[in-house]
Amino acid sequence: MNNKPHIGHLIQAELKKQGKSTTWLSAQIGYSREHMYKIFRNEYIYTDTLLKISLILKHDFFKYYSNYLHQQKRNVMFFEQKIDDI
């Protein structure tokens, strides 16, 4: 994964994969459907909200950020090695 994760799209995709509706998730989390659609459009989310959604959907959304972080660290190490080789 070379691009920063778009968490809203990932949540929406997982919700669809599980066959659950936006109405269902909004009722579970206590948000309006409109607010849920706003979350789907956003690249960013509060960590406490992401934790709630992760628990409700039984899916670790934090792993996308962790994978991104590890990829960025590998990229930095690769370029540092290239610089050392010069």
Coordinates of C-alpha atoms in Angstrom, one line a residue:
M1 CA 0.0 0.0 0.0
N2 CA 1.8 3.1 -1.2
N3 CA -1.0 5.5 -0.7
K4 CA -2.3 6.8 2.6
P5 CA -5.5 4.9 3.5
H6 CA -8.8 6.7 2.9
I7 CA -10.5 5.4 6.1
G8 CA -14.0 6.5 5.1
H9 CA -13.9 4.4 1.9
L10 CA -12.5 1.5 3.8
I11 CA -15.3 1.6 6.4
Q12 CA -17.9 1.8 3.7
A13 CA -16.4 -1.1 1.8
E14 CA -16.3 -3.3 4.9
L15 CA -19.8 -2.4 5.8
K16 CA -20.9 -3.4 2.3
K17 CA -18.8 -6.6 2.4
Q18 CA -20.6 -7.6 5.6
G19 CA -24.0 -6.9 4.0
K20 CA -24.9 -4.3 6.6
S21 CA -26.5 -0.9 5.9
T22 CA -25.5 2.6 6.7
T23 CA -28.7 2.9 8.7
W24 CA -27.7 -0.2 10.8
L25 CA -24.3 1.2 11.5
S26 CA -25.6 4.7 12.3
A27 CA -28.0 3.1 14.8
Q28 CA -25.3 1.0 16.4
I29 CA -22.9 3.9 16.9
G30 CA -25.6 6.5 17.7
Y31 CA -24.9 8.8 14.7
S32 CA -27.3 10.1 12.0
R33 CA -27.1 8.5 8.6
E34 CA -26.0 11.9 7.3
H35 CA -23.1 11.9 9.7
M36 CA -22.1 8.4 8.6
Y37 CA -22.1 9.5 5.0
K38 CA -19.8 12.3 6.1
I39 CA -17.5 9.8 7.7
F40 CA -17.4 7.7 4.5
R41 CA -16.3 10.8 2.5
N42 CA -13.5 11.8 4.9
E43 CA -9.9 10.6 4.8
Y44 CA -9.6 11.2 8.5
I45 CA -11.5 10.1 11.6
Y46 CA -11.2 10.5 15.4
T47 CA -9.5 7.5 16.9
D48 CA -12.3 6.9 19.4
T49 CA -14.8 6.8 16.6
L50 CA -12.6 4.4 14.6
L51 CA -12.4 2.2 17.7
K52 CA -16.2 2.1 18.1
I53 CA -16.6 1.3 14.4
S54 CA -13.9 -1.4 14.6
L55 CA -15.6 -3.0 17.6
I56 CA -19.1 -2.8 16.0
L57 CA -17.9 -4.3 12.7
K58 CA -15.4 -6.6 14.3
H59 CA -12.8 -5.4 11.9
D60 CA -9.4 -3.8 12.7
F61 CA -9.4 -0.6 10.7
F62 CA -6.2 0.5 12.6
K63 CA -4.2 -2.1 10.6
Y64 CA -4.5 0.1 7.5
Y65 CA -2.6 2.9 9.2
S66 CA -0.1 0.4 10.7
N67 CA 0.6 -1.1 7.3
Y68 CA 1.0 2.4 5.8
L69 CA 3.4 3.3 8.6
H70 CA 5.5 0.2 8.1
Q71 CA 5.6 0.8 4.3
Q72 CA 6.8 4.4 4.9
K73 CA 9.5 3.1 7.2
R74 CA 10.7 0.6 4.6
N75 CA 10.7 3.4 2.0
V76 CA 12.9 5.6 4.2
M77 CA 15.3 2.7 4.9
F78 CA 15.5 2.0 1.2
F79 CA 16.4 5.6 0.4
E80 CA 18.8 5.8 3.2
Q81 CA 20.6 2.7 1.9
K82 CA 20.7 4.2 -1.6
I83 CA 22.3 7.4 -0.2
D84 CA 24.9 5.3 1.7
D85 CA 25.7 3.5 -1.6
I86 CA 26.5 6.7 -3.4

